[in-house]
Amino acid sequence: MGDPTGITVLAFGSAAGVLGWSARYIPVASETSLATIVARLERECPRLVEARGRIRFAVNRAYATPESLLRAGDELAIIPPVSGG
């Protein structure tokens, strides 16, 4: 999927606006939980904490839980709420 020594993080819509970027590479040493990656992103961008209850996360195009494990080469998507009608 992505880089063999880290993960690719993609931020969509308003999540990209909050973070200030739409794609980023994060090195990982081994299996890392989604909760650990999100905590790191929240430390780097405190505004993400405010939006967290409204955003979803997907690992390799499947919705993920905080316990989901990411490995080098995985893709993490940060998905903001979608409205429609």
JSON list of C-alpha atoms in Angstrom, two decimals, residues 18-21 38-52 54-55:
[
{"chain": "A", "resi": 18, "resn": "VAL", "atom": "CA", "xyz": [-8.03, 21.54, 10.79]},
{"chain": "A", "resi": 19, "resn": "LEU", "atom": "CA", "xyz": [-4.70, 19.75, 10.37]},
{"chain": "A", "resi": 20, "resn": "GLY", "atom": "CA", "xyz": [-3.30, 22.11, 7.75]},
{"chain": "A", "resi": 21, "resn": "TRP", "atom": "CA", "xyz": [-2.40, 19.27, 5.36]},
{"chain": "A", "resi": 38, "resn": "VAL", "atom": "CA", "xyz": [-4.44, 9.87, 16.88]},
{"chain": "A", "resi": 39, "resn": "ALA", "atom": "CA", "xyz": [-2.91, 10.97, 20.21]},
{"chain": "A", "resi": 40, "resn": "ARG", "atom": "CA", "xyz": [0.26, 11.97, 18.35]},
{"chain": "A", "resi": 41, "resn": "LEU", "atom": "CA", "xyz": [-1.74, 13.98, 15.80]},
{"chain": "A", "resi": 42, "resn": "GLU", "atom": "CA", "xyz": [-3.72, 15.66, 18.61]},
{"chain": "A", "resi": 43, "resn": "ARG", "atom": "CA", "xyz": [-0.49, 16.72, 20.34]},
{"chain": "A", "resi": 44, "resn": "GLU", "atom": "CA", "xyz": [0.74, 18.23, 17.08]},
{"chain": "A", "resi": 45, "resn": "CYS", "atom": "CA", "xyz": [-2.60, 19.85, 16.28]},
{"chain": "A", "resi": 46, "resn": "PRO", "atom": "CA", "xyz": [-4.76, 20.53, 19.36]},
{"chain": "A", "resi": 47, "resn": "ARG", "atom": "CA", "xyz": [-7.66, 21.65, 17.13]},
{"chain": "A", "resi": 48, "resn": "LEU", "atom": "CA", "xyz": [-8.09, 18.01, 16.16]},
{"chain": "A", "resi": 49, "resn": "VAL", "atom": "CA", "xyz": [-9.26, 17.25, 19.72]},
{"chain": "A", "resi": 50, "resn": "GLU", "atom": "CA", "xyz": [-12.30, 19.50, 19.20]},
{"chain": "A", "resi": 51, "resn": "ALA", "atom": "CA", "xyz": [-13.22, 17.72, 15.97]},
{"chain": "A", "resi": 52, "resn": "ARG", "atom": "CA", "xyz": [-12.51, 14.18, 17.14]},
{"chain": "A", "resi": 54, "resn": "ARG", "atom": "CA", "xyz": [-17.23, 14.15, 14.59]},
{"chain": "A", "resi": 55, "resn": "ILE", "atom": "CA", "xyz": [-14.58, 12.41, 12.51]}
]
